Coordinates of C-alpha atoms and ligand atoms in Angstrom, one line a residue:
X1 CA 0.0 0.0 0.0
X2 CA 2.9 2.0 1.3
X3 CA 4.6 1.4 -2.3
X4 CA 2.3 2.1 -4.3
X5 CA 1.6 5.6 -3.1
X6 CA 5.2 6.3 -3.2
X7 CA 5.2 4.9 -7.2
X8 CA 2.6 7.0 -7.7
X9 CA 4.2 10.4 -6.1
X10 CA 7.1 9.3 -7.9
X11 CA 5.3 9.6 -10.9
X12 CA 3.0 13.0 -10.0
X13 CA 5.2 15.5 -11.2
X14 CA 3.2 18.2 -10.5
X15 CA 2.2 17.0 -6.8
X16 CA 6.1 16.6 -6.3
X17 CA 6.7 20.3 -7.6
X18 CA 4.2 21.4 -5.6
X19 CA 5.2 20.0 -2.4
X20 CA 8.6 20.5 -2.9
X21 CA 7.6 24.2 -3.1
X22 CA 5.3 24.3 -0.2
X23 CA 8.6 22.3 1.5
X24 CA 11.0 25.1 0.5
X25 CA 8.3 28.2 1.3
X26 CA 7.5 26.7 4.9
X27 CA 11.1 25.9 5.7
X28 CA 12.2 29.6 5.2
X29 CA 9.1 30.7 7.3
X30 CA 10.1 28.3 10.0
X31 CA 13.7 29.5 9.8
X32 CA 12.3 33.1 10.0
X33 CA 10.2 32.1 12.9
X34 CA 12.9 30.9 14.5
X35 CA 15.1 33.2 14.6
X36 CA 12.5 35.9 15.4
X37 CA 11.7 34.1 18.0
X38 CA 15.5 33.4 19.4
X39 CA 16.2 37.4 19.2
X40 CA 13.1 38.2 20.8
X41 CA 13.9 36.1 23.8
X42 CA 17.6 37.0 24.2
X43 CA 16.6 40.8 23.6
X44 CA 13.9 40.0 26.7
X45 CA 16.8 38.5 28.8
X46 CA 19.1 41.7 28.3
X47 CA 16.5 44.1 28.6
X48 CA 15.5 42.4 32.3
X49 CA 19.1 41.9 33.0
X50 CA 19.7 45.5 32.5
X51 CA 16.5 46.6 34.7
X52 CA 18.5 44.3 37.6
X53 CA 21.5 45.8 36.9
X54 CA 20.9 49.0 37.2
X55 CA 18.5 48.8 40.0
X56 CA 21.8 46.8 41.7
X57 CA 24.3 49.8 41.3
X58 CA 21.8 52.5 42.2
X59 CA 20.7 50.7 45.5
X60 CA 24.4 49.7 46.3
X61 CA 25.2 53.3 45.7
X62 CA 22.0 54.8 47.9
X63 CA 23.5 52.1 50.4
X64 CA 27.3 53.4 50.6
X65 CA 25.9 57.3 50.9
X66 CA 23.7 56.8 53.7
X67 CA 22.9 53.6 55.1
X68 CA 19.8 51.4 55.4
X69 CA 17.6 54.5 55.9
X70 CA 19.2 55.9 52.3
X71 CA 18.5 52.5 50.6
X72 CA 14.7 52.4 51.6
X73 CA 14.1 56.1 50.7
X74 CA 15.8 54.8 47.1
X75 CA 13.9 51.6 47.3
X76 CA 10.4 53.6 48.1
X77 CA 11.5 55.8 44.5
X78 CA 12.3 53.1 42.8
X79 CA 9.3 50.7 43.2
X80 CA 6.9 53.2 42.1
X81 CA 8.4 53.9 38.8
X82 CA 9.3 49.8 38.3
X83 CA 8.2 47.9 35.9
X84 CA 7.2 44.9 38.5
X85 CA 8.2 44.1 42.0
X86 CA 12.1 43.3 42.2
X87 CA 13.8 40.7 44.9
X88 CA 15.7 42.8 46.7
X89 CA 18.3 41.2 49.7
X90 CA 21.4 42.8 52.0
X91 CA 23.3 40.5 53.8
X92 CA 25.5 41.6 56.7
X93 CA 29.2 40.8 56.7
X94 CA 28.3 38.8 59.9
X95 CA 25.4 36.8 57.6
X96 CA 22.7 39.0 59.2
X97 CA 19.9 39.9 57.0
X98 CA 20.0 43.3 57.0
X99 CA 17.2 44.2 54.4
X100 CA 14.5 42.0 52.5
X101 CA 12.3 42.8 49.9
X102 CA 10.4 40.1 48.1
X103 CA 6.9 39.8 47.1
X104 CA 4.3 37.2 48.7
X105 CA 3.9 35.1 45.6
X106 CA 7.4 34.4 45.3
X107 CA 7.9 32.7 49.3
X108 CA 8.4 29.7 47.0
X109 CA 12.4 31.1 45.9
X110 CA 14.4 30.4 48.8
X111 CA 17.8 33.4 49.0
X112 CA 19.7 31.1 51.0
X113 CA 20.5 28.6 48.0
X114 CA 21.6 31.3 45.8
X115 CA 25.4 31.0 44.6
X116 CA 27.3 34.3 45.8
X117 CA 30.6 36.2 44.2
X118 CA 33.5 35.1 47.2
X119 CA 35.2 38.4 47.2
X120 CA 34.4 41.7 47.4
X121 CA 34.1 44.0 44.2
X122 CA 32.5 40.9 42.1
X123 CA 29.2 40.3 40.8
X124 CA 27.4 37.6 39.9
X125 CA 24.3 36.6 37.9
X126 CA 22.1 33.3 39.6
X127 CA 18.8 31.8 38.9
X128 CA 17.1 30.3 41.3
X129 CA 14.8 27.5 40.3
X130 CA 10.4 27.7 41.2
X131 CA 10.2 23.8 40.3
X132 CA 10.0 21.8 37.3
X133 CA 8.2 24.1 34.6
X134 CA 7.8 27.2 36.8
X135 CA 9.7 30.6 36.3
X136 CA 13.2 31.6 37.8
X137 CA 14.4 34.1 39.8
X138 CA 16.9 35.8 38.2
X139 CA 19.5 37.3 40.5
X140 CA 22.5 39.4 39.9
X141 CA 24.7 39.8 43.2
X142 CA 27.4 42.2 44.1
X143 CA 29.9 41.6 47.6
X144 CA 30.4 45.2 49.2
X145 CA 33.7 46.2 50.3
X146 CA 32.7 45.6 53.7
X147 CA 31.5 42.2 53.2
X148 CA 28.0 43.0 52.5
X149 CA 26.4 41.1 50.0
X150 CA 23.5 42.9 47.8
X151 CA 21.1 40.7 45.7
X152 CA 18.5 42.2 43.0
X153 CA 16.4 40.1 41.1
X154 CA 13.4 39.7 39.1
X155 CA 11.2 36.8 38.8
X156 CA 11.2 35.4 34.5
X157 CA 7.4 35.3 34.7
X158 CA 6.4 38.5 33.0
X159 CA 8.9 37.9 30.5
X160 CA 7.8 33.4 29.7
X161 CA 4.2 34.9 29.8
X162 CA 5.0 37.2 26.8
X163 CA 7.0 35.0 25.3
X164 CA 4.3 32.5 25.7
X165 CA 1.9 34.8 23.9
X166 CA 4.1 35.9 20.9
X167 CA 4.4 31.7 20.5
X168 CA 0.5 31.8 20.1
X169 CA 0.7 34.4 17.9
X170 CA 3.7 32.9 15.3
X171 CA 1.3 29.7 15.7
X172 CA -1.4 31.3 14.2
X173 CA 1.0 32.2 11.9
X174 CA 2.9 29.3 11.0
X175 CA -0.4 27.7 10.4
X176 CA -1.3 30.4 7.4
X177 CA 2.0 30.1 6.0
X178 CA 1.2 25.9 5.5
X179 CA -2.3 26.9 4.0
X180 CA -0.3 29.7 1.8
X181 CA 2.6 27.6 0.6
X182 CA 0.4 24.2 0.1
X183 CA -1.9 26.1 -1.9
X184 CA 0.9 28.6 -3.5
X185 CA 2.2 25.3 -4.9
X186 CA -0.6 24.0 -6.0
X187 CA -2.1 26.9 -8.4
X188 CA 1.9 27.8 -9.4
X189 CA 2.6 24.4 -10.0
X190 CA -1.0 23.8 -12.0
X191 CA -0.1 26.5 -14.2
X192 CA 3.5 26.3 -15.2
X193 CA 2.7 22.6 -16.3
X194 CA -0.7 23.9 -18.5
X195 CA 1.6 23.2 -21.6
X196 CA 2.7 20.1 -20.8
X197 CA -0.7 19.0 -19.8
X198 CA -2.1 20.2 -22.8
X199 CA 0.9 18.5 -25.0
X200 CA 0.0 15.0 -23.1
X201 CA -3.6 15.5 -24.2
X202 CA -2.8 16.2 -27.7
X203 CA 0.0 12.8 -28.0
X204 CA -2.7 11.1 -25.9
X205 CA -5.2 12.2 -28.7
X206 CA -3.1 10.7 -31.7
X207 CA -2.3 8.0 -30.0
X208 CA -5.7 6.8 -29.4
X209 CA -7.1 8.1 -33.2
X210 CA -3.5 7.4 -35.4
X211 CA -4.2 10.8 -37.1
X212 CA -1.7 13.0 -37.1
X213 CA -3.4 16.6 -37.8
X214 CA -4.0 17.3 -34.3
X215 CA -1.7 20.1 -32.9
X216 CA -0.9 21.5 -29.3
X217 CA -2.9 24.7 -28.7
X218 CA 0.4 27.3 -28.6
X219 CA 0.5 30.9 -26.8
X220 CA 1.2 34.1 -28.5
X221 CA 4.3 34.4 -26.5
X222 CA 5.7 31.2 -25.8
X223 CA 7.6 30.3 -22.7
X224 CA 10.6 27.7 -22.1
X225 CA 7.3 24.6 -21.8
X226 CA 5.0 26.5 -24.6
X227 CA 8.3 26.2 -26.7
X228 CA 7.8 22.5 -26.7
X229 CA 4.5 22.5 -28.0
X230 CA 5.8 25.0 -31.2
X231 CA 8.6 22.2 -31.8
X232 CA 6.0 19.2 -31.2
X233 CA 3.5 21.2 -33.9
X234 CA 6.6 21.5 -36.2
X235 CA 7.3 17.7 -36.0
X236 CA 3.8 17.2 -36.6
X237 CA 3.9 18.6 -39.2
X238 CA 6.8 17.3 -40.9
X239 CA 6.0 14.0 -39.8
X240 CA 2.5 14.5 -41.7
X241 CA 4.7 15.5 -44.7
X242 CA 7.1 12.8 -45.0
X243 CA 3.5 10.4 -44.6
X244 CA 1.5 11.6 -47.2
X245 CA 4.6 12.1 -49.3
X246 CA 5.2 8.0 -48.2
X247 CA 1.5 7.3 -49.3
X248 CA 1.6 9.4 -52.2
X249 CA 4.8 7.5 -53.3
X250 CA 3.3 3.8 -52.3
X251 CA 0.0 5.2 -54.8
X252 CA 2.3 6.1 -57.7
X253 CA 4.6 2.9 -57.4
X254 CA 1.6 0.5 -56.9
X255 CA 0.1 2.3 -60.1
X256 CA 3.1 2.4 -62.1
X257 CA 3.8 -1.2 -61.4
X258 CA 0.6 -2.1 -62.6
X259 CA 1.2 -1.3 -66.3
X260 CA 4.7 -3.2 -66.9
X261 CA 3.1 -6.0 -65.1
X262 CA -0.6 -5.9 -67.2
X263 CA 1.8 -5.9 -70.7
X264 CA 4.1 -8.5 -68.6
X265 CA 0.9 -11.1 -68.3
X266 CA -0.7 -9.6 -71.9
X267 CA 2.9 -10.7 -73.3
X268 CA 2.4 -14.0 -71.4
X269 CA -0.8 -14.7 -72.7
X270 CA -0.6 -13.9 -76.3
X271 CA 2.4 -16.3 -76.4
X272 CA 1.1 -19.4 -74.7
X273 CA -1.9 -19.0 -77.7
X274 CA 1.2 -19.4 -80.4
X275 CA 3.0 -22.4 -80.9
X276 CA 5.4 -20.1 -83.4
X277 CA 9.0 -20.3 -82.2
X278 CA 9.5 -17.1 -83.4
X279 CA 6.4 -15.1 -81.6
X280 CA 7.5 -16.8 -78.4
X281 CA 11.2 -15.8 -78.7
X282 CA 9.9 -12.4 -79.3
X283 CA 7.7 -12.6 -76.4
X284 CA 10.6 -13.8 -74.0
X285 CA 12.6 -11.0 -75.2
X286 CA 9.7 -8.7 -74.3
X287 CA 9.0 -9.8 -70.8
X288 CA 12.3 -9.5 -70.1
X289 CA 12.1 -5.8 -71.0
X290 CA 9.5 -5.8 -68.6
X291 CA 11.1 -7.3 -65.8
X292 CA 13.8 -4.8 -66.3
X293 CA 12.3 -2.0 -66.4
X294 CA 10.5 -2.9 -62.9
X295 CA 13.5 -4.2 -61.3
X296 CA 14.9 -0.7 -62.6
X297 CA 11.9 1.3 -61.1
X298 CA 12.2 -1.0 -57.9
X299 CA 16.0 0.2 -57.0
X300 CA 16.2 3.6 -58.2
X301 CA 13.0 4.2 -55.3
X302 CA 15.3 1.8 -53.6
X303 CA 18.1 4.7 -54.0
X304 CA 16.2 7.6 -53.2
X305 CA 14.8 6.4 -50.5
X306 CA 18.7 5.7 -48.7
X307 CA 19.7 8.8 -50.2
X308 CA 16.3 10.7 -49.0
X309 CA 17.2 8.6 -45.3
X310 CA 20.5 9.4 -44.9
X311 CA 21.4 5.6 -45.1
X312 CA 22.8 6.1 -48.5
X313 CA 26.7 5.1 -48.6
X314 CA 28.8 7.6 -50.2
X315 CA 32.0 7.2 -50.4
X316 CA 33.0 11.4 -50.7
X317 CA 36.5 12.0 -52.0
X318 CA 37.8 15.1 -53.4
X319 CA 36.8 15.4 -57.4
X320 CA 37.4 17.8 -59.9
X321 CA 33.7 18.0 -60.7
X322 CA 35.4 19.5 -64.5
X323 CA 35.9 15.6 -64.5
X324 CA 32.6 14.5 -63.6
X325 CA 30.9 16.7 -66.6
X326 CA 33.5 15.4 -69.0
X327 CA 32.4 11.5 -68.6
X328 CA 28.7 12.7 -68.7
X329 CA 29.0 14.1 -72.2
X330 CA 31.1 11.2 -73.8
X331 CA 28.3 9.2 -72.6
X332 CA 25.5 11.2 -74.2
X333 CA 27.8 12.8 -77.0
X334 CA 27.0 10.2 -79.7
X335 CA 23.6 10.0 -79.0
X336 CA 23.2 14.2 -78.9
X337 CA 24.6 13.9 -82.5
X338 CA 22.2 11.3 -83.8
X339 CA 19.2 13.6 -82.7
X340 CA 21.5 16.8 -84.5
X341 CA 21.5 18.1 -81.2
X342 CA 24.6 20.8 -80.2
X343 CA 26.1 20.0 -77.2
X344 CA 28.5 23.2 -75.9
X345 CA 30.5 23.1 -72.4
X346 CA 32.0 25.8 -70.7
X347 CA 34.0 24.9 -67.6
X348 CA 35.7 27.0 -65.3
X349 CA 38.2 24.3 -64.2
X350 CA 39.0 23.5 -61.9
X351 CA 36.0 22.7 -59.8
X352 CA 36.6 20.8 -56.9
X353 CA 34.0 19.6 -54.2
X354 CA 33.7 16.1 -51.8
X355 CA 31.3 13.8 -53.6
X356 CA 31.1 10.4 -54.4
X357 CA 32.2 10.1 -58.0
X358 CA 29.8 7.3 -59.5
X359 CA 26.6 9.2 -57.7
X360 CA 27.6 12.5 -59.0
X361 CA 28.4 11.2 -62.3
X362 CA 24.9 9.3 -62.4
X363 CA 23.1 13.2 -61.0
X364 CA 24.7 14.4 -64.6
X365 CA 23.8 11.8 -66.5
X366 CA 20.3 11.6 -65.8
X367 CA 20.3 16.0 -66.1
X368 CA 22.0 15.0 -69.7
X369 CA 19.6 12.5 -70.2
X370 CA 16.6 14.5 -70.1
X371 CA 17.9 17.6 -71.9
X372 CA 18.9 15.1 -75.5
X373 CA 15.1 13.8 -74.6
X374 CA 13.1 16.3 -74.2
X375 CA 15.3 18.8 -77.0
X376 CA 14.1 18.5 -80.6
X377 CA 16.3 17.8 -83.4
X378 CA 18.6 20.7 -83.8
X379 CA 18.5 22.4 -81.0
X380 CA 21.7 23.1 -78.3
X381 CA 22.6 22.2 -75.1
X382 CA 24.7 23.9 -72.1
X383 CA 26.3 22.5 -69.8
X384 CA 28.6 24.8 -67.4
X385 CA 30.5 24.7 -64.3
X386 CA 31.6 27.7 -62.0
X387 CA 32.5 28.6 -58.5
X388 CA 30.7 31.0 -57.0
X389 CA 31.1 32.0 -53.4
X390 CA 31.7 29.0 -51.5
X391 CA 30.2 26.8 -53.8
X392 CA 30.2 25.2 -56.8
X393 CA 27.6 25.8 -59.8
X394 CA 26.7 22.9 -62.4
X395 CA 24.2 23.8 -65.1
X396 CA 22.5 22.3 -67.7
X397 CA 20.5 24.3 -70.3
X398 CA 18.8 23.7 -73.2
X399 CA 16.6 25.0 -75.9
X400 CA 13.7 22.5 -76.0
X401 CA 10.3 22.4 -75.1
X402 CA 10.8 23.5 -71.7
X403 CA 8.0 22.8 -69.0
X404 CA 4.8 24.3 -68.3
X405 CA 4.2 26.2 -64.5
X406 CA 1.6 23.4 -63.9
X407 CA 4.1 20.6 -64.2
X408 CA 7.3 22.4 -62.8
X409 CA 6.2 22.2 -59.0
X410 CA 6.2 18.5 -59.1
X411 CA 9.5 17.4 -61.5
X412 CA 10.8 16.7 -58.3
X413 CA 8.2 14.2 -57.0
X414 CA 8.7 10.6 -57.5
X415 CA 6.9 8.8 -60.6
X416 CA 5.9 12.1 -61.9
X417 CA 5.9 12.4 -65.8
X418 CA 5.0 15.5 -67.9
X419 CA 2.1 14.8 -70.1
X420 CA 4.1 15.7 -73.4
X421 CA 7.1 13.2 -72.3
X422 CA 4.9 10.0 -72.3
X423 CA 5.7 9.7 -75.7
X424 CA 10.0 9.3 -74.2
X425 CA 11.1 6.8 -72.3
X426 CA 11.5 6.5 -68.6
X427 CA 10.1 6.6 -65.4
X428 CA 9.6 9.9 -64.0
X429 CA 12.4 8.7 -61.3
X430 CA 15.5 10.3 -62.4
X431 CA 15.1 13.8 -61.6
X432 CA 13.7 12.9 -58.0
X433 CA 17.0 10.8 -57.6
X434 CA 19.3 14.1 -59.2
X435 CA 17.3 16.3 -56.0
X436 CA 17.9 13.2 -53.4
X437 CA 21.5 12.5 -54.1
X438 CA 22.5 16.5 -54.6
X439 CA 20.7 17.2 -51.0
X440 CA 22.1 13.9 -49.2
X441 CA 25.7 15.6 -50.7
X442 CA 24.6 19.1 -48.1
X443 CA 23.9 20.3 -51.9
X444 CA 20.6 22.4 -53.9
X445 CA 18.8 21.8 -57.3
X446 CA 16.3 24.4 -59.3
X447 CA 15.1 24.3 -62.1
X448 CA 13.5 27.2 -64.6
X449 CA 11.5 26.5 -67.4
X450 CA 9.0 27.9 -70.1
X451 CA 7.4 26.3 -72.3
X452 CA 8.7 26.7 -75.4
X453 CA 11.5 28.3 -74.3
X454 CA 14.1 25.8 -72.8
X455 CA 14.6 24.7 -69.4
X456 CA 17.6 25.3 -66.9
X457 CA 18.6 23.2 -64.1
X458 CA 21.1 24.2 -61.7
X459 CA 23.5 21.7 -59.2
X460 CA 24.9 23.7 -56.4
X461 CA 27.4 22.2 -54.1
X462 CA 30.0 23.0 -51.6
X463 CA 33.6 23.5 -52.6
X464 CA 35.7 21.5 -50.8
X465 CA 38.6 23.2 -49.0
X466 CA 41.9 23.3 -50.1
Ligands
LIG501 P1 11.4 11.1 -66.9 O1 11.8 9.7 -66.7 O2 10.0 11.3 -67.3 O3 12.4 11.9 -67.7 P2 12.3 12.8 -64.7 O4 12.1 12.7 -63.3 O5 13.7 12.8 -65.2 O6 11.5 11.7 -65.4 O7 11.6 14.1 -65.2 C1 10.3 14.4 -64.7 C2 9.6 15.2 -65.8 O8 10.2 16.5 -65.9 C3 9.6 14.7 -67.2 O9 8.6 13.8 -67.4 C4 9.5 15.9 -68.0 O10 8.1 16.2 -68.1 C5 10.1 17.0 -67.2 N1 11.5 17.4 -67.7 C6 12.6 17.0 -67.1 N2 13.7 17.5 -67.7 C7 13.2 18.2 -68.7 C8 13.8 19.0 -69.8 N3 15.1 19.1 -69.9 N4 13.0 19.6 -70.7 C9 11.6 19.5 -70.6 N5 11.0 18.8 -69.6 C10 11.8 18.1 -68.7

């Protein structure tokens, strides 16, 4: 039972706050208490102790100038101005009482058992003892040159009985400062942990529905807790992104697989009606093209996806990017000049930045790729490298059909093909890998097209340091 209250105060954060608040807030009232309390007293003990002592020297001094009869004339001016009656005792050098002066109430002191100062000149301070909890008599004592021994005292009552009282009163209170602090920790703690409550509710609320579109109500002015709930919304929100971009992707592929795999099983079909060696070679040769071009589709998502992840492996090395662009065109050169194309380069070599050569050279390829294809016959092509700043500038440019505003937003996305390219060939993959390996390099792509009146896309990279 024990346990299982203290698991759950482990796990009340806000009760703990609040109590250790209430802890903290009562602890420095009690301190204060208590020390207000301790000066109070000891200022009461020296204020009394002064009374006595003063009382002492002037009665000593009445004493010396004129005897017994001088002493009760002092005493008789004294006790009208006191503050309350005052033990008063003169003992002869021969231990004869000489004077004694002590109220009714306190026959329950005895004088005798008081300690006195030996030799003459000294003084002494003594209590004498009422029983177990009563008050003291407090005594200070002074030995005459003569042997006479003077004693003034007061009894501690007056003093235990306000002292008493201002107890009550710090009681009282103590007791408000509990209610003040308990509650003072409650409503403080309640409302510096709003946010987080209001955060729980909302993961609570996603957790129990799967959607992720709901979002933790945020103040105007955030605090160090309301901050949270800003970065929460913002990975909401880019966790809602990277989902429907997911199931947006899973639609395309599951729809683009579809068609290779219809024409695989038409393919299929139309040969197991033939018994022509010929039309069944053919058709091998075609479902093979098939099952290429899926197993292509299936790793380049394969590669954007690592390269989108972060789990791509590149091995970066130092490269003259001038490099990179010169494989690219002898790969695409011949097939440039079959479509009478014009390919120009203009390099500002050298251009060197930390990328992984076959990636980079691929990023290229696929920008080439697109500019022979979409380029009618005897048109030219750009392709140019620069530093500028701290970075290095890769462009390709040509003078083909370009691509409308409604299609330019999305070149990026996975699977996405213009309407006028369906007639080329490809899969509406290779400029979505270009934008994944470029960014997983820390680099940018753009693009800026018209139709009609070319299209320009733009690789821009870090140079690496020297
Ligand atoms: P695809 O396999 O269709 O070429 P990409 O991802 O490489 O796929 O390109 C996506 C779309 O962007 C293309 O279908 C085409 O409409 C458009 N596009 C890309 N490059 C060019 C270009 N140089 N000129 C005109 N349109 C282009």
């Amino acid at each position: 039972m024990f346990s299982r209250w203290r698991e759950r105060l482990r796990h009340t954060l806000g009760l703990r706050i609040a109590l250790w608040y209430a802890a903290v807030f009562i602890g420095s009232a009690l301190a204060l208490i208590g020390i207000t309390y301790l000066l109070l007293a000891a200022s009461l003990r020296q204020y009394d102790r002064e009374i006595i002592q003063t009382t002492l020297i002037q009665y000593v001094g009445a004493y010396s100038r004129g005897g017994v009869d001088a002493l009760y004339a002092e005493m008789q001016r004294t006790q009208a101005a006191a503050q309350g009656p005052l033990f008063v005792r003169a003992v002869g050098a021969g231990q004869n009482v000489i004077l004694i002066s002590m109220p009714e109430a306190w026959s329950r002191f005895d004088p005798s058992q008081l300690a006195t100062p030996p030799l003459s000149g000294q003084q002494r301070w003594a209590t004498l003892q009422s029983g177990e909890e009563g008050p003291e008599l407090e005594v200070a004592s002074v030995r005459l040159r003569d042997g006479t021994l003077f004693q003034v005292g007061q009894s501690t009552e007056r003093r235990r009985e306000l002292l008493a009282r201002f107890r009550r009163v710090l009681l009282l209170n103590f007791a408000t400062i509990v209610l003040i602090g308990l509650a003072g920790g409650a409503v403080l703690t309640w409302s510096a942990l709003g946010p987080v409550r209001t955060l729980s509710q909302t993961v609570r609320q996603i957790m129990r529905t799967g959607r992720t579109d709901a979002r933790v109500p945020t103040q105007v002015d955030p605090d160090a807790l309301g901050e949270l709930g800003v970065l929460v919304n913002a990975m909401l929100d880019r966790i809602d992104a990277v989902l429907t971009g997911m199931r947006g992707a899973l639609d395309n592929v599951a729809h683009d697989l579809r068609t290779p795999l219809t024409r695989l099983r038409a393919v299929a079909e139309e040969a197991l009606g033939s018994n022509d060696p010929h039309v069944l070679r053919e058709a091998l040769a075609d479902a093979l093209e098939e099952a290429d071009r899926v197993s292509a589709m299936l790793s380049t998502l394969m590669d954007i996806s690592e390269a989108e992840t972060g789990t791509m492996a590149l091995s970066l090395e130092r490269t003259d990017l001038a490099e990179v662009v010169k494989d690219a065109i002898d790969l695409y050169e011949d097939m440039a000049d079959a479509r009478g194309l014009t390919l120009s380069v203009t390099l500002a070599a050298p251009l060197f930045a930390d990328v992984d050569r076959n990636r980079m050279r691929q990023v290229l390829a696929n920008l080439l790729d697109n500019a022979v294809k979409y380029t009618p016959v005897g048109n030219r092509i750009e392709i140019a490298g620069r530093p500028e700043g701290a970075d290095v500038v890769l462009t390709v440019t040509d003078s083909g059909a370009g691509i409308g505003p409604e299609d330019l937003p999305h070149i990026w996305d996975r699977l996405y093909r213009g309407d006028r390219s369906r007639s080329e060939r490809g899969l509406g993959l290779g400029l979505s890998l270009v934008k994944a390996v470029v960014e997983a390099h820390g680099g940018s792509v753009s693009a800026t097209s018209a139709p009609g009146a070319g299209s320009r896309f733009e690789v821009r990279l870090h140079m690496s340091a020297l």
